[in-house]
Each structure stands twice: as C-alpha cells, then as structure tokens.
Amino acid sequence: MVSSLNLRQKKHPFQLKVILLGLIFLFFSGGPNSGLTYLPNAEAGFFSNDLELLEEVVDLVGDKYVYAPDYKKMFMSSIDRMIMDIADKNISLKNESTGQSISILDKSIRYTFSYNRENSLENFKKVYYFLLEESEKKLNKKTLEIAAVTGLVNSLDPYSKYMDAGSFKKSMSETEGIYGGLGMVITMKDKRLHVVKTIKNSPAQRAGIKPD
C-alpha cells in the first residue's frame, strides 16, 4: 500500500511530498536541564518557521503511522543524515553515557533524546542550529532541513522514503505507464508454445492468431 503526503508550506514556495510505504492508511491528513551544553547564536531563530516542514512530518507520523513513533530513533537518524550530507571531516559524533555529543573544531554540543516528542524536538532544533552555524552554512537551512526529514523518514521502516516534488512526479510517471504486449495467453506443451486464447482487439487477434 502506498501513501503520499503533499505538503504545501505557506512560507515555502515549493511543493514537497513524502512517500510512506507499508502503512495502513491511505493519506495523512526542554529548558535549562535539557542536556544541551551549547546554545548557538542562531537560537534567536529557534521559534521561527525554519523547521516547519520537519515539524509537520513529525506530527503526521505521530498521528498516522501504523506504529507508535520512536522519537529517539527518528531524531538520531535525522542528525546522522545531516552530518552525512554536510560532509565535513571536522565533525565528530560521539556516544556518551548520558547521550551523544557533536564536536566541530573547538565547539561542541551535548544532547539526549527520549521517547517524548516535545523534549526530543526541542533538543533536535538546537542541534540543527548548531550544525547550521558551526559548519559555516555548508548547507543552507532548506537543504539541511530536507536532510533531517530524509533521515527521519528513513528510520521508520525499509520501505518509507522522502521525495521532493520532482522525484515524486517522476516516480508516479514511471508507475502510471501503459502496458503493452501481443494480447494473448500462451502455455508450454510438449516443449512447444500453444496459444490458449487471445484478448479482444489485441494485436494478436487483429493479426489473425487463433487459439490452438
């Protein structure tokens, strides 16, 4: 079963889509003790709509996905994908007894994720802004957010995948083609092919091929 999410962001002049396979539905309808030891300067935009797309995907997965969302796994996968797409050899990701840490040269951030949506999302946003700023904006906000969404969706199951509008359109065109053929049913008997029947108005019938 294939489900599609068509996201039309008010503040995004582009159309994005998410394809989630293996679902049972047809369509989608922190504070000072948060564990973060680094607050990037970009935190001034913390309450902006920079991550509006990601938040919508998180909400839809929480509401409609067949299983209860594992927010810890989802956001960890998002961070892994952002780091992979930034592709900076100076970024170091470490597992610690109390969570994880990311270092870029002399700057670092420590964070933890739980199964609580709000706390995990708050911590994720701070990591997002840290990576955006300290990687010297190797990826812009939009591209980094798409990397985060891609990692999040990929963590759901082996069949879930994020697609932008162009990729989605191409995928649909590839699965909406017209089937062609001779229009006959054949079988093997005594090592020879035999025509069982022909389909009405098919090339085989128009060519005068008749069942054996």
mmCIF file of C-alpha atoms in Angstrom:
data_model
loop_
_atom_site.group_PDB
_atom_site.id
_atom_site.type_symbol
_atom_site.label_atom_id
_atom_site.label_comp_id
_atom_site.label_asym_id
_atom_site.label_seq_id
_atom_site.Cartn_x
_atom_site.Cartn_y
_atom_site.Cartn_z
ATOM 1 C CA MET A 1 0.000 0.000 0.000
ATOM 2 C CA VAL A 2 1.351 3.394 -0.877
ATOM 3 C CA SER A 3 0.522 6.592 0.917
ATOM 4 C CA SER A 4 1.535 10.061 -0.132
ATOM 5 C CA LEU A 5 1.766 13.299 1.736
ATOM 6 C CA ASN A 6 1.518 16.505 -0.239
ATOM 7 C CA LEU A 7 2.965 19.321 1.835
ATOM 8 C CA ARG A 8 2.205 22.876 0.713
ATOM 9 C CA GLN A 9 4.032 25.182 3.056
ATOM 10 C CA LYS A 10 2.700 28.716 3.430
ATOM 11 C CA LYS A 11 6.193 30.093 3.648
ATOM 12 C CA HIS A 12 7.818 27.663 1.255
ATOM 13 C CA PRO A 13 7.314 28.393 -2.452
ATOM 14 C CA PHE A 14 7.982 24.783 -3.253
ATOM 15 C CA GLN A 15 5.930 21.625 -3.044
ATOM 16 C CA LEU A 16 7.279 18.662 -1.146
ATOM 17 C CA LYS A 17 5.989 15.166 -0.883
ATOM 18 C CA VAL A 18 6.679 12.219 1.384
ATOM 19 C CA ILE A 19 6.100 8.652 0.281
ATOM 20 C CA LEU A 20 5.486 6.222 3.105
ATOM 21 C CA LEU A 21 5.200 2.577 2.166
ATOM 22 C CA GLY A 22 3.991 -0.207 4.400
ATOM 23 C CA LEU A 23 1.427 1.935 6.201
ATOM 24 C CA ILE A 24 -2.194 1.011 6.859
ATOM 25 C CA PHE A 25 -3.633 4.399 5.955
ATOM 26 C CA LEU A 26 -4.357 5.995 2.608
ATOM 27 C CA PHE A 27 -3.329 9.570 3.302
ATOM 28 C CA PHE A 28 -2.022 11.833 6.014
ATOM 29 C CA SER A 29 -4.400 14.183 6.931
ATOM 30 C CA GLY A 30 13.494 21.336 27.256
ATOM 31 C CA GLY A 31 14.632 24.263 29.246
ATOM 32 C CA PRO A 32 17.859 24.634 31.206
ATOM 33 C CA ASN A 33 18.011 20.936 32.050
ATOM 34 C CA SER A 34 17.598 19.722 28.502
ATOM 35 C CA GLY A 35 21.111 18.249 28.397
ATOM 36 C CA LEU A 36 22.409 20.826 25.908
ATOM 37 C CA THR A 37 25.656 22.463 26.926
ATOM 38 C CA TYR A 38 25.920 24.703 23.882
ATOM 39 C CA LEU A 39 23.373 27.233 22.633
ATOM 40 C CA PRO A 40 24.321 28.561 19.179
ATOM 41 C CA ASN A 41 23.877 32.187 18.282
ATOM 42 C CA ALA A 42 21.265 31.123 15.757
ATOM 43 C CA GLU A 43 18.978 30.313 18.664
ATOM 44 C CA ALA A 44 17.422 33.701 18.024
ATOM 45 C CA GLY A 45 15.588 31.928 15.213
ATOM 46 C CA PHE A 46 14.637 28.998 17.399
ATOM 47 C CA PHE A 47 10.955 29.901 17.359
ATOM 48 C CA SER A 48 10.879 30.728 13.657
ATOM 49 C CA ASN A 49 9.338 28.594 10.951
ATOM 50 C CA ASP A 50 12.684 27.256 9.736
ATOM 51 C CA LEU A 51 11.709 23.675 10.596
ATOM 52 C CA GLU A 52 8.053 23.926 9.674
ATOM 53 C CA LEU A 53 8.310 21.040 7.204
ATOM 54 C CA LEU A 54 10.056 18.743 9.671
ATOM 55 C CA GLU A 55 7.542 19.514 12.408
ATOM 56 C CA GLU A 56 4.650 18.730 10.086
ATOM 57 C CA VAL A 57 6.196 15.400 9.126
ATOM 58 C CA VAL A 58 6.786 14.557 12.797
ATOM 59 C CA ASP A 59 3.153 15.360 13.591
ATOM 60 C CA LEU A 60 1.808 13.305 10.709
ATOM 61 C CA VAL A 61 3.954 10.307 11.557
ATOM 62 C CA GLY A 62 2.816 10.589 15.170
ATOM 63 C CA ASP A 63 -0.842 10.740 14.141
ATOM 64 C CA LYS A 64 -0.991 8.324 11.229
ATOM 65 C CA TYR A 65 1.911 5.887 11.223
ATOM 66 C CA VAL A 66 0.936 2.298 11.947
ATOM 67 C CA TYR A 67 3.309 2.007 14.920
ATOM 68 C CA ALA A 68 3.856 4.345 17.855
ATOM 69 C CA PRO A 69 6.686 6.688 16.811
ATOM 70 C CA ASP A 70 10.124 6.157 18.308
ATOM 71 C CA TYR A 71 11.146 9.811 18.574
ATOM 72 C CA LYS A 72 14.573 8.956 19.920
ATOM 73 C CA LYS A 73 15.350 6.803 16.892
ATOM 74 C CA MET A 74 13.776 9.289 14.476
ATOM 75 C CA PHE A 75 15.777 12.314 15.614
ATOM 76 C CA MET A 76 19.031 10.392 15.941
ATOM 77 C CA SER A 77 18.588 9.259 12.349
ATOM 78 C CA SER A 78 17.904 12.870 11.324
ATOM 79 C CA ILE A 79 21.159 14.022 12.898
ATOM 80 C CA ASP A 80 23.117 11.204 11.280
ATOM 81 C CA ARG A 81 21.765 12.214 7.881
ATOM 82 C CA MET A 82 22.513 15.915 8.395
ATOM 83 C CA ILE A 83 26.101 15.128 9.349
ATOM 84 C CA MET A 84 26.451 12.836 6.342
ATOM 85 C CA ASP A 85 25.161 15.497 3.949
ATOM 86 C CA ILE A 86 27.320 18.268 5.447
ATOM 87 C CA ALA A 87 30.314 16.013 4.771
ATOM 88 C CA ASP A 88 32.753 17.922 6.978
ATOM 89 C CA LYS A 89 35.698 15.898 8.235
ATOM 90 C CA ASN A 90 35.926 18.203 11.259
ATOM 91 C CA ILE A 91 32.580 16.993 12.610
ATOM 92 C CA SER A 92 32.901 14.349 15.296
ATOM 93 C CA LEU A 93 29.906 12.422 16.656
ATOM 94 C CA LYS A 94 30.403 10.515 19.910
ATOM 95 C CA ASN A 95 28.215 8.327 22.075
ATOM 96 C CA GLU A 96 28.422 9.130 25.776
ATOM 97 C CA SER A 97 26.957 7.591 28.893
ATOM 98 C CA THR A 98 24.360 10.347 29.142
ATOM 99 C CA GLY A 99 23.629 10.757 25.438
ATOM 100 C CA GLN A 100 25.641 11.967 22.477
ATOM 101 C CA SER A 101 27.904 14.855 21.592
ATOM 102 C CA ILE A 102 28.908 16.583 18.378
ATOM 103 C CA SER A 103 32.162 18.499 18.022
ATOM 104 C CA ILE A 104 33.241 20.827 15.238
ATOM 105 C CA LEU A 105 36.785 22.038 15.852
ATOM 106 C CA ASP A 106 36.665 23.795 19.258
ATOM 107 C CA LYS A 107 32.862 23.938 19.545
ATOM 108 C CA SER A 108 30.710 21.119 20.859
ATOM 109 C CA ILE A 109 27.173 20.297 21.879
ATOM 110 C CA ARG A 110 25.871 17.522 24.105
ATOM 111 C CA TYR A 111 22.320 16.296 23.822
ATOM 112 C CA THR A 112 19.949 13.498 24.718
ATOM 113 C CA PHE A 113 16.773 12.229 23.115
ATOM 114 C CA SER A 114 13.902 10.435 24.766
ATOM 115 C CA TYR A 115 10.601 8.965 23.655
ATOM 116 C CA ASN A 116 8.906 12.267 24.477
ATOM 117 C CA ARG A 117 8.078 14.253 21.356
ATOM 118 C CA GLU A 118 8.352 17.785 22.734
ATOM 119 C CA ASN A 119 11.619 17.328 24.623
ATOM 120 C CA SER A 120 13.262 15.486 21.761
ATOM 121 C CA LEU A 121 12.105 18.036 19.188
ATOM 122 C CA GLU A 122 13.388 20.921 21.311
ATOM 123 C CA ASN A 123 16.802 19.304 21.658
ATOM 124 C CA PHE A 124 16.876 18.419 17.978
ATOM 125 C CA LYS A 125 16.271 22.036 16.971
ATOM 126 C CA LYS A 126 19.270 23.184 18.986
ATOM 127 C CA VAL A 127 21.456 20.554 17.327
ATOM 128 C CA TYR A 128 20.121 21.659 13.938
ATOM 129 C CA TYR A 129 21.098 25.290 14.561
ATOM 130 C CA PHE A 130 24.473 24.221 15.939
ATOM 131 C CA LEU A 131 25.234 22.254 12.770
ATOM 132 C CA LEU A 132 23.919 25.051 10.573
ATOM 133 C CA GLU A 133 26.113 27.688 12.216
ATOM 134 C CA GLU A 134 29.276 25.813 13.099
ATOM 135 C CA SER A 135 29.547 24.080 9.724
ATOM 136 C CA GLU A 136 29.752 27.599 8.260
ATOM 137 C CA LYS A 137 26.469 27.036 6.455
ATOM 138 C CA LYS A 138 27.841 24.446 4.035
ATOM 139 C CA LEU A 139 24.178 23.569 3.601
ATOM 140 C CA ASN A 140 21.502 26.250 3.664
ATOM 141 C CA LYS A 141 18.525 25.994 6.008
ATOM 142 C CA LYS A 142 16.244 24.405 3.452
ATOM 143 C CA THR A 143 18.769 21.775 2.344
ATOM 144 C CA LEU A 144 19.734 20.908 5.906
ATOM 145 C CA GLU A 145 16.067 20.550 6.867
ATOM 146 C CA ILE A 146 15.423 18.228 3.929
ATOM 147 C CA ALA A 147 18.385 16.117 5.045
ATOM 148 C CA ALA A 148 16.811 15.914 8.505
ATOM 149 C CA VAL A 149 13.421 14.906 7.083
ATOM 150 C CA THR A 150 15.059 12.291 4.865
ATOM 151 C CA GLY A 151 16.846 10.719 7.819
ATOM 152 C CA LEU A 152 13.691 10.790 9.922
ATOM 153 C CA VAL A 153 11.521 9.090 7.297
ATOM 154 C CA ASN A 154 14.199 6.502 6.510
ATOM 155 C CA SER A 155 14.202 5.452 10.162
ATOM 156 C CA LEU A 156 10.554 4.349 10.068
ATOM 157 C CA ASP A 157 10.917 1.148 8.047
ATOM 158 C CA PRO A 158 12.785 -0.184 4.987
ATOM 159 C CA TYR A 159 10.024 0.943 2.645
ATOM 160 C CA SER A 160 9.485 4.538 3.737
ATOM 161 C CA LYS A 161 11.143 7.232 1.664
ATOM 162 C CA TYR A 162 11.130 11.005 1.372
ATOM 163 C CA MET A 163 10.768 12.557 -2.086
ATOM 164 C CA ASP A 164 10.684 16.136 -3.263
ATOM 165 C CA ALA A 165 8.096 17.219 -5.825
ATOM 166 C CA GLY A 166 10.282 16.426 -8.822
ATOM 167 C CA SER A 167 11.215 12.945 -7.634
ATOM 168 C CA PHE A 168 7.604 12.204 -6.703
ATOM 169 C CA LYS A 169 6.329 13.240 -10.140
ATOM 170 C CA LYS A 170 8.939 11.076 -11.840
ATOM 171 C CA SER A 171 8.059 8.117 -9.620
ATOM 172 C CA MET A 172 4.362 8.464 -10.429
ATOM 173 C CA SER A 173 5.008 8.706 -14.172
ATOM 174 C CA GLU A 174 7.065 5.524 -14.018
ATOM 175 C CA THR A 175 4.236 3.623 -12.324
ATOM 176 C CA GLU A 176 1.431 5.028 -14.485
ATOM 177 C CA GLY A 177 2.680 3.786 -17.838
ATOM 178 C CA ILE A 178 0.606 1.946 -20.422
ATOM 179 C CA TYR A 179 1.092 -1.794 -20.552
ATOM 180 C CA GLY A 180 1.772 -3.221 -23.985
ATOM 181 C CA GLY A 181 2.048 -6.683 -25.485
ATOM 182 C CA LEU A 182 0.634 -9.073 -28.046
ATOM 183 C CA GLY A 183 -2.562 -9.701 -26.107
ATOM 184 C CA MET A 184 -2.622 -13.470 -25.895
ATOM 185 C CA VAL A 185 -2.272 -16.199 -23.302
ATOM 186 C CA ILE A 186 0.219 -18.924 -24.090
ATOM 187 C CA THR A 187 1.308 -22.158 -22.476
ATOM 188 C CA MET A 188 4.050 -24.722 -22.952
ATOM 189 C CA LYS A 189 3.119 -28.239 -24.033
ATOM 190 C CA ASP A 190 5.468 -30.902 -25.344
ATOM 191 C CA LYS A 191 8.210 -28.272 -25.454
ATOM 192 C CA ARG A 192 6.126 -26.133 -27.793
ATOM 193 C CA LEU A 193 4.258 -22.893 -27.211
ATOM 194 C CA HIS A 194 0.499 -23.053 -27.665
ATOM 195 C CA VAL A 195 -1.940 -20.140 -27.783
ATOM 196 C CA VAL A 196 -4.655 -20.607 -25.151
ATOM 197 C CA LYS A 197 -6.664 -17.501 -26.026
ATOM 198 C CA THR A 198 -6.350 -14.036 -27.472
ATOM 199 C CA ILE A 199 -7.661 -10.801 -25.988
ATOM 200 C CA LYS A 200 -10.351 -8.881 -27.832
ATOM 201 C CA ASN A 201 -8.999 -6.101 -30.050
ATOM 202 C CA SER A 202 -5.424 -7.070 -29.191
ATOM 203 C CA PRO A 203 -2.579 -7.079 -31.753
ATOM 204 C CA ALA A 204 -2.665 -10.885 -31.682
ATOM 205 C CA GLN A 205 -6.370 -11.008 -32.550
ATOM 206 C CA ARG A 206 -6.007 -8.377 -35.271
ATOM 207 C CA ALA A 207 -3.152 -10.390 -36.755
ATOM 208 C CA GLY A 208 -5.460 -13.388 -37.058
ATOM 209 C CA ILE A 209 -3.805 -15.509 -34.377
ATOM 210 C CA LYS A 210 -6.248 -18.081 -33.025
ATOM 211 C CA PRO A 211 -6.127 -20.429 -30.022
ATOM 212 C CA ASP A 212 -4.812 -23.927 -30.736
#
